[in-house]
């Protein structure tokens, strides 16, 4: 998923430092999980991962990519959904499933992507041209609505279990992102249809990673989660670096993740923002970020800490290093740096001018116990 601060491309750098520091698999807390790029990689390497984030869509990705262990069989669904059984009898449908690699997960993804009748729902009403916004074409918005409602019905009627529900919902969030008419974040939609927005929305669910058992997902503040986890081996910290609140940049995936079946979300403004009080992050506030770091360091029971930060972040090098030195058992902090190309989700505008195309990604390490 296109995501500010996604660490996929920096994984070789981060994992090589974990190796160089001699940190061997144990329990790790990926405290600002986002897309779970780091949590998944740690799980695959044998770490038991607890991940947390304040956003609901991240919780969905955590359940799909970090917690789920096995590919669901969909036995109850095949027995209980006549429409899916009818699709499975069609040779054309079976050929499309075979082209996806076959298997029950591919069959359900194909059914949701191409056989389910699109319908009007919350996304069509608010984030398509009929609702005055151009995040999705009318057709794709109706596909999102139909798939989201079907997943809700299957889950509440017990036709799919939690793993299947979150794997498919994660695929919907990622599939919708691929056809979103944005420059990468949902802070604005583009006024002309971009080529990606005209593609047919398709689900491409990812197979669960087999790794350490007992991984957990938390929709909560990093510090609160750290407190409940108690003693662990490694805390990985990858907070927002600047004042851009993720709740305002990813409100559309947030609504898809939450659904609108128990209570319809109240949305407002040009971009259809949610009232996001509880999801506003202290890490995005110049006045609160230092306190947030101190509170996390006080709450964690981790033996080792790694912090990803960025050379243009709200926390200065002096403040970040000072806090870590005070928390470290031996007062020592190691810093690794790596240059990378800037993720350009939005363009320069008044009051925000990018300094060049390259940033320095910093990785701080300290031993806490
Ligand atoms: C830089 S991104 C993390 C990216 C992630 N490592 C990845 O590879 O996708 C920062 C994340 O912190 C989350 N966040 C912000 N404040 C938080 C808090 N107080 N506790 C937990 N997560 C928070 C945001 O929702 C966002 O997903």
mmCIF file of C-alpha atoms and ligand atoms in Angstrom:
data_model
loop_
_atom_site.group_PDB
_atom_site.id
_atom_site.type_symbol
_atom_site.label_atom_id
_atom_site.label_comp_id
_atom_site.label_asym_id
_atom_site.label_seq_id
_atom_site.Cartn_x
_atom_site.Cartn_y
_atom_site.Cartn_z
ATOM 1 C CA UNK A 1 0.000 0.000 0.000
ATOM 2 C CA UNK A 2 1.196 3.510 -0.797
ATOM 3 C CA UNK A 3 1.897 4.798 2.705
ATOM 4 C CA UNK A 4 3.878 7.659 4.204
ATOM 5 C CA UNK A 5 6.811 6.187 6.090
ATOM 6 C CA UNK A 6 6.306 2.637 4.704
ATOM 7 C CA UNK A 7 9.557 0.831 5.509
ATOM 8 C CA UNK A 8 9.431 -1.834 2.794
ATOM 9 C CA UNK A 9 12.326 -0.344 0.850
ATOM 10 C CA UNK A 10 14.361 0.223 4.017
ATOM 11 C CA UNK A 11 13.925 -3.337 5.297
ATOM 12 C CA UNK A 12 17.380 -4.551 4.182
ATOM 13 C CA UNK A 13 18.921 -1.623 6.081
ATOM 14 C CA UNK A 14 16.891 -2.230 9.267
ATOM 15 C CA UNK A 15 17.289 -6.023 9.245
ATOM 16 C CA UNK A 16 21.025 -5.800 8.606
ATOM 17 C CA UNK A 17 21.401 -3.573 11.673
ATOM 18 C CA UNK A 18 19.406 -6.021 13.794
ATOM 19 C CA UNK A 19 21.856 -8.716 12.675
ATOM 20 C CA UNK A 20 24.890 -6.524 13.249
ATOM 21 C CA UNK A 21 23.703 -5.757 16.806
ATOM 22 C CA UNK A 22 23.381 -9.501 17.430
ATOM 23 C CA UNK A 23 19.663 -9.293 18.330
ATOM 24 C CA UNK A 24 18.233 -12.795 18.074
ATOM 25 C CA UNK A 25 14.504 -13.592 17.753
ATOM 26 C CA UNK A 26 12.345 -13.163 20.832
ATOM 27 C CA UNK A 27 9.337 -10.932 21.458
ATOM 28 C CA UNK A 28 9.238 -7.682 19.473
ATOM 29 C CA UNK A 29 6.808 -4.774 19.677
ATOM 30 C CA UNK A 30 6.284 -3.010 16.308
ATOM 31 C CA UNK A 31 4.706 -0.032 18.051
ATOM 32 C CA UNK A 32 3.751 2.157 15.049
ATOM 33 C CA UNK A 33 2.865 -0.671 12.711
ATOM 34 C CA UNK A 34 1.260 1.190 9.745
ATOM 35 C CA UNK A 35 1.394 -1.306 6.854
ATOM 36 C CA UNK A 36 3.237 -3.853 9.069
ATOM 37 C CA UNK A 37 6.255 -3.941 6.740
ATOM 38 C CA UNK A 38 8.596 -4.390 9.692
ATOM 39 C CA UNK A 39 6.325 -6.650 11.762
ATOM 40 C CA UNK A 40 5.893 -9.099 8.863
ATOM 41 C CA UNK A 41 9.632 -9.254 8.209
ATOM 42 C CA UNK A 42 10.337 -9.874 11.896
ATOM 43 C CA UNK A 43 7.648 -12.557 12.063
ATOM 44 C CA UNK A 44 9.139 -14.309 9.028
ATOM 45 C CA UNK A 45 12.492 -14.308 10.829
ATOM 46 C CA UNK A 46 11.071 -16.012 13.905
ATOM 47 C CA UNK A 47 10.196 -13.063 16.152
ATOM 48 C CA UNK A 48 6.918 -13.203 18.078
ATOM 49 C CA UNK A 49 5.505 -9.831 17.099
ATOM 50 C CA UNK A 50 3.058 -7.638 18.981
ATOM 51 C CA UNK A 51 2.040 -4.787 16.745
ATOM 52 C CA UNK A 52 0.086 -1.638 17.487
ATOM 53 C CA UNK A 53 -1.234 1.454 15.764
ATOM 54 C CA UNK A 54 -4.028 3.929 16.429
ATOM 55 C CA UNK A 55 -5.620 3.470 12.995
ATOM 56 C CA UNK A 56 -8.249 0.792 12.295
ATOM 57 C CA UNK A 57 -6.939 0.020 8.790
ATOM 58 C CA UNK A 58 -3.538 -0.756 10.322
ATOM 59 C CA UNK A 59 -5.248 -3.129 12.771
ATOM 60 C CA UNK A 60 -6.803 -4.921 9.777
ATOM 61 C CA UNK A 61 -3.374 -5.229 8.112
ATOM 62 C CA UNK A 62 -1.859 -6.426 11.402
ATOM 63 C CA UNK A 63 -4.471 -9.170 11.704
ATOM 64 C CA UNK A 64 -3.934 -10.218 8.065
ATOM 65 C CA UNK A 65 -0.152 -9.967 7.822
ATOM 66 C CA UNK A 66 1.128 -10.546 11.343
ATOM 67 C CA UNK A 67 -1.484 -12.524 13.313
ATOM 68 C CA UNK A 68 -2.976 -14.896 10.675
ATOM 69 C CA UNK A 69 -1.011 -18.151 10.383
ATOM 70 C CA UNK A 70 -2.895 -20.360 7.953
ATOM 71 C CA UNK A 71 -4.745 -19.996 4.653
ATOM 72 C CA UNK A 72 -8.468 -20.287 5.485
ATOM 73 C CA UNK A 73 -10.317 -23.266 3.972
ATOM 74 C CA UNK A 74 -13.634 -21.389 3.456
ATOM 75 C CA UNK A 75 -15.522 -24.653 4.063
ATOM 76 C CA UNK A 76 -18.473 -22.950 5.845
ATOM 77 C CA UNK A 77 -18.669 -20.295 3.158
ATOM 78 C CA UNK A 78 -18.810 -22.816 0.340
ATOM 79 C CA UNK A 79 -21.536 -24.683 2.203
ATOM 80 C CA UNK A 80 -23.501 -21.551 3.153
ATOM 81 C CA UNK A 81 -23.316 -19.201 0.143
ATOM 82 C CA UNK A 82 -25.352 -20.417 -2.842
ATOM 83 C CA UNK A 83 -24.175 -17.596 -5.053
ATOM 84 C CA UNK A 84 -20.524 -18.583 -4.580
ATOM 85 C CA UNK A 85 -21.412 -22.236 -5.255
ATOM 86 C CA UNK A 86 -23.109 -21.183 -8.494
ATOM 87 C CA UNK A 87 -19.989 -19.284 -9.554
ATOM 88 C CA UNK A 88 -17.851 -22.338 -8.783
ATOM 89 C CA UNK A 89 -19.944 -24.377 -11.237
ATOM 90 C CA UNK A 90 -19.059 -22.010 -14.091
ATOM 91 C CA UNK A 91 -16.139 -23.049 -16.317
ATOM 92 C CA UNK A 92 -15.280 -19.396 -16.996
ATOM 93 C CA UNK A 93 -15.077 -18.702 -13.273
ATOM 94 C CA UNK A 94 -12.913 -21.763 -12.642
ATOM 95 C CA UNK A 95 -10.549 -20.688 -15.457
ATOM 96 C CA UNK A 96 -10.200 -17.239 -13.864
ATOM 97 C CA UNK A 97 -9.453 -18.848 -10.486
ATOM 98 C CA UNK A 98 -6.836 -21.107 -12.099
ATOM 99 C CA UNK A 99 -5.213 -18.021 -13.658
ATOM 100 C CA UNK A 100 -4.900 -16.623 -10.134
ATOM 101 C CA UNK A 101 -3.034 -19.748 -9.039
ATOM 102 C CA UNK A 102 -6.066 -21.724 -7.816
ATOM 103 C CA UNK A 103 -7.170 -22.532 -4.287
ATOM 104 C CA UNK A 104 -10.033 -21.448 -2.056
ATOM 105 C CA UNK A 105 -8.627 -18.004 -1.298
ATOM 106 C CA UNK A 106 -8.180 -17.262 -5.022
ATOM 107 C CA UNK A 107 -11.758 -18.430 -5.695
ATOM 108 C CA UNK A 108 -13.225 -16.122 -3.048
ATOM 109 C CA UNK A 109 -11.087 -13.189 -4.246
ATOM 110 C CA UNK A 110 -12.226 -13.780 -7.835
ATOM 111 C CA UNK A 111 -15.856 -14.033 -6.759
ATOM 112 C CA UNK A 112 -15.669 -10.734 -4.845
ATOM 113 C CA UNK A 113 -13.703 -8.958 -7.594
ATOM 114 C CA UNK A 114 -15.663 -10.024 -10.693
ATOM 115 C CA UNK A 115 -18.879 -11.889 -9.850
ATOM 116 C CA UNK A 116 -20.442 -9.944 -7.043
ATOM 117 C CA UNK A 117 -23.026 -7.395 -8.241
ATOM 118 C CA UNK A 118 -21.793 -3.836 -7.481
ATOM 119 C CA UNK A 119 -24.133 -1.803 -5.267
ATOM 120 C CA UNK A 120 -24.522 1.695 -3.901
ATOM 121 C CA UNK A 121 -23.377 2.237 -0.295
ATOM 122 C CA UNK A 122 -21.430 4.656 1.865
ATOM 123 C CA UNK A 123 -18.361 4.923 -0.391
ATOM 124 C CA UNK A 124 -20.473 5.593 -3.507
ATOM 125 C CA UNK A 125 -22.534 8.164 -1.629
ATOM 126 C CA UNK A 126 -19.537 10.086 -0.303
ATOM 127 C CA UNK A 127 -16.350 9.369 -2.284
ATOM 128 C CA UNK A 128 -17.518 9.061 -5.911
ATOM 129 C CA UNK A 129 -18.698 11.801 -8.311
ATOM 130 C CA UNK A 130 -22.374 11.350 -7.333
ATOM 131 C CA UNK A 131 -21.370 12.379 -3.799
ATOM 132 C CA UNK A 132 -19.337 15.317 -5.114
ATOM 133 C CA UNK A 133 -15.906 13.753 -4.624
ATOM 134 C CA UNK A 134 -13.630 11.962 -7.085
ATOM 135 C CA UNK A 135 -11.720 9.440 -4.960
ATOM 136 C CA UNK A 136 -13.156 6.509 -6.931
ATOM 137 C CA UNK A 137 -15.041 6.091 -10.186
ATOM 138 C CA UNK A 138 -18.723 5.317 -9.668
ATOM 139 C CA UNK A 139 -18.110 1.678 -10.760
ATOM 140 C CA UNK A 140 -15.216 1.067 -8.371
ATOM 141 C CA UNK A 141 -17.015 2.803 -5.485
ATOM 142 C CA UNK A 142 -19.981 0.448 -6.032
ATOM 143 C CA UNK A 143 -17.612 -2.531 -6.100
ATOM 144 C CA UNK A 144 -16.042 -1.433 -2.805
ATOM 145 C CA UNK A 145 -19.511 -1.030 -1.258
ATOM 146 C CA UNK A 146 -20.682 -4.452 -2.387
ATOM 147 C CA UNK A 147 -17.505 -6.244 -1.249
ATOM 148 C CA UNK A 148 -17.388 -4.439 2.107
ATOM 149 C CA UNK A 149 -21.013 -5.287 2.879
ATOM 150 C CA UNK A 150 -20.603 -8.906 1.788
ATOM 151 C CA UNK A 151 -17.554 -9.330 4.066
ATOM 152 C CA UNK A 152 -19.556 -7.909 6.964
ATOM 153 C CA UNK A 153 -22.468 -10.275 6.312
ATOM 154 C CA UNK A 154 -20.243 -13.350 5.901
ATOM 155 C CA UNK A 155 -18.377 -12.513 9.112
ATOM 156 C CA UNK A 156 -21.413 -11.724 11.269
ATOM 157 C CA UNK A 157 -23.249 -14.834 10.003
ATOM 158 C CA UNK A 158 -20.237 -16.999 10.868
ATOM 159 C CA UNK A 159 -19.556 -18.052 7.259
ATOM 160 C CA UNK A 160 -15.960 -16.834 7.529
ATOM 161 C CA UNK A 161 -13.737 -16.683 10.601
ATOM 162 C CA UNK A 162 -11.556 -13.820 11.766
ATOM 163 C CA UNK A 163 -8.474 -14.761 9.701
ATOM 164 C CA UNK A 164 -10.444 -14.946 6.446
ATOM 165 C CA UNK A 165 -12.319 -11.734 7.247
ATOM 166 C CA UNK A 166 -9.165 -9.723 7.923
ATOM 167 C CA UNK A 167 -7.218 -11.222 4.993
ATOM 168 C CA UNK A 168 -10.022 -10.247 2.592
ATOM 169 C CA UNK A 169 -10.618 -6.852 4.204
ATOM 170 C CA UNK A 170 -6.885 -6.090 3.975
ATOM 171 C CA UNK A 171 -7.046 -7.056 0.292
ATOM 172 C CA UNK A 172 -9.997 -4.683 -0.190
ATOM 173 C CA UNK A 173 -8.150 -1.792 1.508
ATOM 174 C CA UNK A 174 -5.077 -2.430 -0.658
ATOM 175 C CA UNK A 175 -7.141 -2.990 -3.824
ATOM 176 C CA UNK A 176 -9.074 0.251 -3.244
ATOM 177 C CA UNK A 177 -5.780 2.086 -2.727
ATOM 178 C CA UNK A 178 -4.539 0.874 -6.126
ATOM 179 C CA UNK A 179 -7.550 2.478 -7.864
ATOM 180 C CA UNK A 180 -7.814 5.591 -5.677
ATOM 181 C CA UNK A 181 -7.690 8.815 -7.686
ATOM 182 C CA UNK A 182 -5.070 10.414 -5.443
ATOM 183 C CA UNK A 183 -1.393 11.261 -5.521
ATOM 184 C CA UNK A 184 -0.793 8.650 -2.808
ATOM 185 C CA UNK A 185 -2.572 10.065 0.243
ATOM 186 C CA UNK A 186 -6.275 10.864 0.674
ATOM 187 C CA UNK A 187 -5.775 14.471 1.796
ATOM 188 C CA UNK A 188 -7.050 15.431 -1.664
ATOM 189 C CA UNK A 189 -8.470 13.751 -4.751
ATOM 190 C CA UNK A 190 -7.301 14.642 -8.253
ATOM 191 C CA UNK A 191 -9.750 16.579 -10.406
ATOM 192 C CA UNK A 192 -9.182 14.407 -13.521
ATOM 193 C CA UNK A 193 -9.270 10.620 -13.547
ATOM 194 C CA UNK A 194 -5.785 9.146 -13.327
ATOM 195 C CA UNK A 195 -5.064 5.952 -15.337
ATOM 196 C CA UNK A 196 -4.939 3.793 -12.185
ATOM 197 C CA UNK A 197 -8.413 5.011 -11.106
ATOM 198 C CA UNK A 198 -9.973 3.621 -14.302
ATOM 199 C CA UNK A 199 -8.730 0.082 -13.617
ATOM 200 C CA UNK A 200 -11.229 -2.487 -12.373
ATOM 201 C CA UNK A 201 -10.934 -2.865 -8.580
ATOM 202 C CA UNK A 202 -9.446 -6.306 -7.931
ATOM 203 C CA UNK A 203 -8.626 -8.135 -4.728
ATOM 204 C CA UNK A 204 -5.207 -9.774 -4.555
ATOM 205 C CA UNK A 205 -5.130 -11.239 -1.031
ATOM 206 C CA UNK A 206 -1.758 -12.137 0.392
ATOM 207 C CA UNK A 207 -1.098 -15.537 1.867
ATOM 208 C CA UNK A 208 -0.445 -15.490 5.618
ATOM 209 C CA UNK A 209 3.190 -15.634 6.666
ATOM 210 C CA UNK A 210 4.094 -18.760 8.535
ATOM 211 C CA UNK A 211 6.298 -17.669 11.385
ATOM 212 C CA UNK A 212 6.356 -17.447 15.142
ATOM 213 C CA UNK A 213 3.010 -18.314 16.705
ATOM 214 C CA UNK A 214 1.256 -16.059 19.193
ATOM 215 C CA UNK A 215 1.690 -12.744 17.329
ATOM 216 C CA UNK A 216 -0.839 -10.116 18.424
ATOM 217 C CA UNK A 217 -2.494 -6.986 17.010
ATOM 218 C CA UNK A 218 -3.525 -3.911 18.975
ATOM 219 C CA UNK A 219 -5.529 -0.870 17.967
ATOM 220 C CA UNK A 220 -4.092 1.417 20.592
ATOM 221 C CA UNK A 221 -1.542 4.039 21.449
ATOM 222 C CA UNK A 222 2.061 2.754 21.368
ATOM 223 C CA UNK A 223 2.708 3.684 25.000
ATOM 224 C CA UNK A 224 -0.463 2.033 26.286
ATOM 225 C CA UNK A 225 0.371 -1.147 24.357
ATOM 226 C CA UNK A 226 3.978 -1.100 25.608
ATOM 227 C CA UNK A 227 2.677 -0.903 29.184
ATOM 228 C CA UNK A 228 0.356 -3.887 28.746
ATOM 229 C CA UNK A 229 3.028 -6.009 27.038
ATOM 230 C CA UNK A 230 5.459 -5.862 29.997
ATOM 231 C CA UNK A 231 8.975 -7.324 29.582
ATOM 232 C CA UNK A 232 9.903 -8.010 25.948
ATOM 233 C CA UNK A 233 13.096 -8.224 23.887
ATOM 234 C CA UNK A 234 12.841 -5.478 21.284
ATOM 235 C CA UNK A 235 10.802 -2.306 20.822
ATOM 236 C CA UNK A 236 10.774 -0.962 17.259
ATOM 237 C CA UNK A 237 9.605 2.648 17.075
ATOM 238 C CA UNK A 238 8.656 4.256 13.754
ATOM 239 C CA UNK A 239 6.482 7.245 14.648
ATOM 240 C CA UNK A 240 5.156 10.019 12.403
ATOM 241 C CA UNK A 241 7.982 12.480 11.779
ATOM 242 C CA UNK A 242 6.052 15.654 11.143
ATOM 243 C CA UNK A 243 2.746 17.396 11.801
ATOM 244 C CA UNK A 244 0.781 15.457 9.153
ATOM 245 C CA UNK A 245 -1.822 13.417 11.036
ATOM 246 C CA UNK A 246 -2.360 9.978 9.509
ATOM 247 C CA UNK A 247 -6.046 10.224 10.439
ATOM 248 C CA UNK A 248 -6.416 13.091 7.946
ATOM 249 C CA UNK A 249 -4.253 11.508 5.266
ATOM 250 C CA UNK A 250 -5.882 8.054 5.269
ATOM 251 C CA UNK A 251 -9.516 8.689 6.270
ATOM 252 C CA UNK A 252 -10.903 6.702 3.308
ATOM 253 C CA UNK A 253 -9.065 3.421 4.142
ATOM 254 C CA UNK A 254 -10.102 4.083 7.754
ATOM 255 C CA UNK A 255 -13.798 4.166 6.774
ATOM 256 C CA UNK A 256 -13.451 1.015 4.645
ATOM 257 C CA UNK A 257 -11.792 -0.712 7.613
ATOM 258 C CA UNK A 258 -14.426 0.386 10.134
ATOM 259 C CA UNK A 259 -17.440 -0.155 7.881
ATOM 260 C CA UNK A 260 -20.707 1.727 8.304
ATOM 261 C CA UNK A 261 -23.087 -0.989 9.415
ATOM 262 C CA UNK A 262 -23.566 -0.318 13.124
ATOM 263 C CA UNK A 263 -23.288 3.477 12.901
ATOM 264 C CA UNK A 264 -22.874 5.633 9.814
ATOM 265 C CA UNK A 265 -19.703 7.726 10.125
ATOM 266 C CA UNK A 266 -20.164 11.503 10.134
ATOM 267 C CA UNK A 267 -17.990 12.960 7.389
ATOM 268 C CA UNK A 268 -17.523 16.575 6.416
ATOM 269 C CA UNK A 269 -15.654 19.041 4.244
ATOM 270 C CA UNK A 270 -14.256 18.981 0.733
ATOM 271 C CA UNK A 271 -12.535 15.633 1.239
ATOM 272 C CA UNK A 272 -15.106 13.944 3.503
ATOM 273 C CA UNK A 273 -12.945 13.835 6.624
ATOM 274 C CA UNK A 274 -13.930 11.970 9.786
ATOM 275 C CA UNK A 275 -14.001 13.620 13.179
ATOM 276 C CA UNK A 276 -10.776 12.007 14.381
ATOM 277 C CA UNK A 277 -10.206 13.264 17.945
ATOM 278 C CA UNK A 278 -9.023 9.978 19.459
ATOM 279 C CA UNK A 279 -6.726 9.209 16.532
ATOM 280 C CA UNK A 280 -4.792 12.480 16.549
ATOM 281 C CA UNK A 281 -1.215 11.719 17.467
ATOM 282 C CA UNK A 282 0.954 13.570 19.988
ATOM 283 C CA UNK A 283 3.923 12.535 17.805
ATOM 284 C CA UNK A 284 2.659 15.017 15.179
ATOM 285 C CA UNK A 285 2.657 17.946 17.598
ATOM 286 C CA UNK A 286 5.863 19.997 18.093
ATOM 287 C CA UNK A 287 4.736 20.757 21.674
ATOM 288 C CA UNK A 288 3.823 17.184 22.631
ATOM 289 C CA UNK A 289 6.294 14.970 20.804
ATOM 290 C CA UNK A 290 9.106 15.140 23.364
ATOM 291 C CA UNK A 291 6.703 14.173 26.158
ATOM 292 C CA UNK A 292 5.359 11.326 24.009
ATOM 293 C CA UNK A 293 8.879 9.923 23.547
ATOM 294 C CA UNK A 294 9.665 10.180 27.277
ATOM 295 C CA UNK A 295 6.373 8.457 28.135
ATOM 296 C CA UNK A 296 7.067 5.576 25.712
ATOM 297 C CA UNK A 297 10.589 5.085 27.076
ATOM 298 C CA UNK A 298 9.198 5.017 30.622
ATOM 299 C CA UNK A 299 6.414 2.562 29.737
ATOM 300 C CA UNK A 300 8.279 -0.071 27.740
ATOM 301 C CA UNK A 301 9.684 -3.187 29.299
ATOM 302 C CA UNK A 302 11.936 -3.833 26.274
ATOM 303 C CA UNK A 303 15.575 -4.839 26.623
ATOM 304 C CA UNK A 304 16.535 -3.230 23.323
ATOM 305 C CA UNK A 305 15.093 -0.318 21.413
ATOM 306 C CA UNK A 306 15.430 0.679 17.760
ATOM 307 C CA UNK A 307 13.995 4.009 16.628
ATOM 308 C CA UNK A 308 13.559 4.942 12.974
ATOM 309 C CA UNK A 309 13.543 8.666 12.551
ATOM 310 C CA UNK A 310 14.179 11.081 9.815
ATOM 311 C CA UNK A 311 16.562 13.967 9.358
ATOM 312 C CA UNK A 312 13.678 16.451 8.961
ATOM 313 C CA UNK A 313 11.571 15.201 11.887
ATOM 314 C CA UNK A 314 9.970 17.263 14.657
ATOM 315 C CA UNK A 315 12.316 15.771 17.271
ATOM 316 C CA UNK A 316 15.784 17.255 16.987
ATOM 317 C CA UNK A 317 18.840 15.004 17.036
ATOM 318 C CA UNK A 318 19.810 16.541 20.399
ATOM 319 C CA UNK A 319 16.455 15.811 22.066
ATOM 320 C CA UNK A 320 16.118 12.287 20.669
ATOM 321 C CA UNK A 321 19.671 11.297 21.532
ATOM 322 C CA UNK A 322 19.441 12.909 24.988
ATOM 323 C CA UNK A 323 16.276 10.985 25.893
ATOM 324 C CA UNK A 324 17.778 7.704 24.679
ATOM 325 C CA UNK A 325 21.060 8.256 26.536
ATOM 326 C CA UNK A 326 19.164 8.812 29.773
ATOM 327 C CA UNK A 327 17.098 5.655 29.217
ATOM 328 C CA UNK A 328 20.030 3.414 28.172
ATOM 329 C CA UNK A 329 21.634 1.121 30.794
ATOM 330 C CA UNK A 330 25.098 2.210 29.761
ATOM 331 C CA UNK A 331 24.233 5.738 28.537
ATOM 332 C CA UNK A 332 25.275 4.739 25.010
ATOM 333 C CA UNK A 333 23.365 5.319 21.798
ATOM 334 C CA UNK A 334 24.370 3.986 18.376
ATOM 335 C CA UNK A 335 23.131 5.809 15.280
ATOM 336 C CA UNK A 336 23.029 4.419 11.744
ATOM 337 C CA UNK A 337 22.144 6.585 8.751
ATOM 338 C CA UNK A 338 20.956 5.815 5.250
ATOM 339 C CA UNK A 339 20.083 8.204 2.418
ATOM 340 C CA UNK A 340 16.971 7.527 0.372
ATOM 341 C CA UNK A 341 14.743 9.182 -2.171
ATOM 342 C CA UNK A 342 11.856 11.186 -0.788
ATOM 343 C CA UNK A 343 8.321 9.780 -1.041
ATOM 344 C CA UNK A 344 6.455 12.508 -2.936
ATOM 345 C CA UNK A 345 2.836 12.016 -1.936
ATOM 346 C CA UNK A 346 2.062 15.682 -2.127
ATOM 347 C CA UNK A 347 3.719 18.618 -3.793
ATOM 348 C CA UNK A 348 5.376 21.748 -2.498
ATOM 349 C CA UNK A 349 3.007 24.502 -1.515
ATOM 350 C CA UNK A 350 3.112 27.704 0.462
ATOM 351 C CA UNK A 351 4.625 27.035 3.880
ATOM 352 C CA UNK A 352 5.922 23.629 2.850
ATOM 353 C CA UNK A 353 8.906 23.484 0.563
ATOM 354 C CA UNK A 354 10.895 20.291 0.242
ATOM 355 C CA UNK A 355 14.626 20.608 0.584
ATOM 356 C CA UNK A 356 15.936 18.482 -2.270
ATOM 357 C CA UNK A 357 14.845 14.989 -3.222
ATOM 358 C CA UNK A 358 16.854 13.003 -0.654
ATOM 359 C CA UNK A 359 16.294 12.363 3.024
ATOM 360 C CA UNK A 360 18.387 10.678 5.650
ATOM 361 C CA UNK A 361 16.714 7.800 7.413
ATOM 362 C CA UNK A 362 18.187 7.428 10.870
ATOM 363 C CA UNK A 363 18.118 4.323 13.036
ATOM 364 C CA UNK A 364 18.962 4.735 16.717
ATOM 365 C CA UNK A 365 19.769 1.833 18.987
ATOM 366 C CA UNK A 366 20.053 1.678 22.771
ATOM 367 C CA UNK A 367 20.096 -1.124 25.329
ATOM 368 C CA UNK A 368 17.486 -0.362 27.945
ATOM 369 C CA UNK A 369 17.967 -3.276 30.378
HETATM 370 C C1 LIG B 1 5.840 6.239 9.898
HETATM 371 S S1 LIG B 1 4.302 5.408 10.010
HETATM 372 C C2 LIG B 1 4.799 3.748 10.323
HETATM 373 C C3 LIG B 1 5.111 3.043 9.055
HETATM 374 C C4 LIG B 1 5.325 1.559 9.227
HETATM 375 N N1 LIG B 1 6.567 1.246 9.898
HETATM 376 C C5 LIG B 1 5.293 0.898 7.855
HETATM 377 O O1 LIG B 1 6.323 0.349 7.412
HETATM 378 O O2 LIG B 1 4.261 0.962 7.204
HETATM 379 C C6 LIG B 1 3.711 5.938 11.580
HETATM 380 C C7 LIG B 1 2.479 5.199 12.092
HETATM 381 O O3 LIG B 1 2.269 5.585 13.445
HETATM 382 C C8 LIG B 1 0.873 5.559 13.705
HETATM 383 N N2 LIG B 1 0.688 6.326 14.949
HETATM 384 C C9 LIG B 1 0.658 7.656 15.147
HETATM 385 N N3 LIG B 1 0.560 7.940 16.460
HETATM 386 C C10 LIG B 1 0.553 6.763 17.119
HETATM 387 C C11 LIG B 1 0.500 6.394 18.496
HETATM 388 N N4 LIG B 1 0.430 7.309 19.455
HETATM 389 N N5 LIG B 1 0.533 5.081 18.812
HETATM 390 C C12 LIG B 1 0.577 4.130 17.831
HETATM 391 N N6 LIG B 1 0.629 4.424 16.522
HETATM 392 C C13 LIG B 1 0.629 5.716 16.159
HETATM 393 C C14 LIG B 1 0.271 6.132 12.438
HETATM 394 O O4 LIG B 1 -1.087 5.761 12.320
HETATM 395 C C15 LIG B 1 1.172 5.506 11.365
HETATM 396 O O5 LIG B 1 0.629 4.300 10.895
#
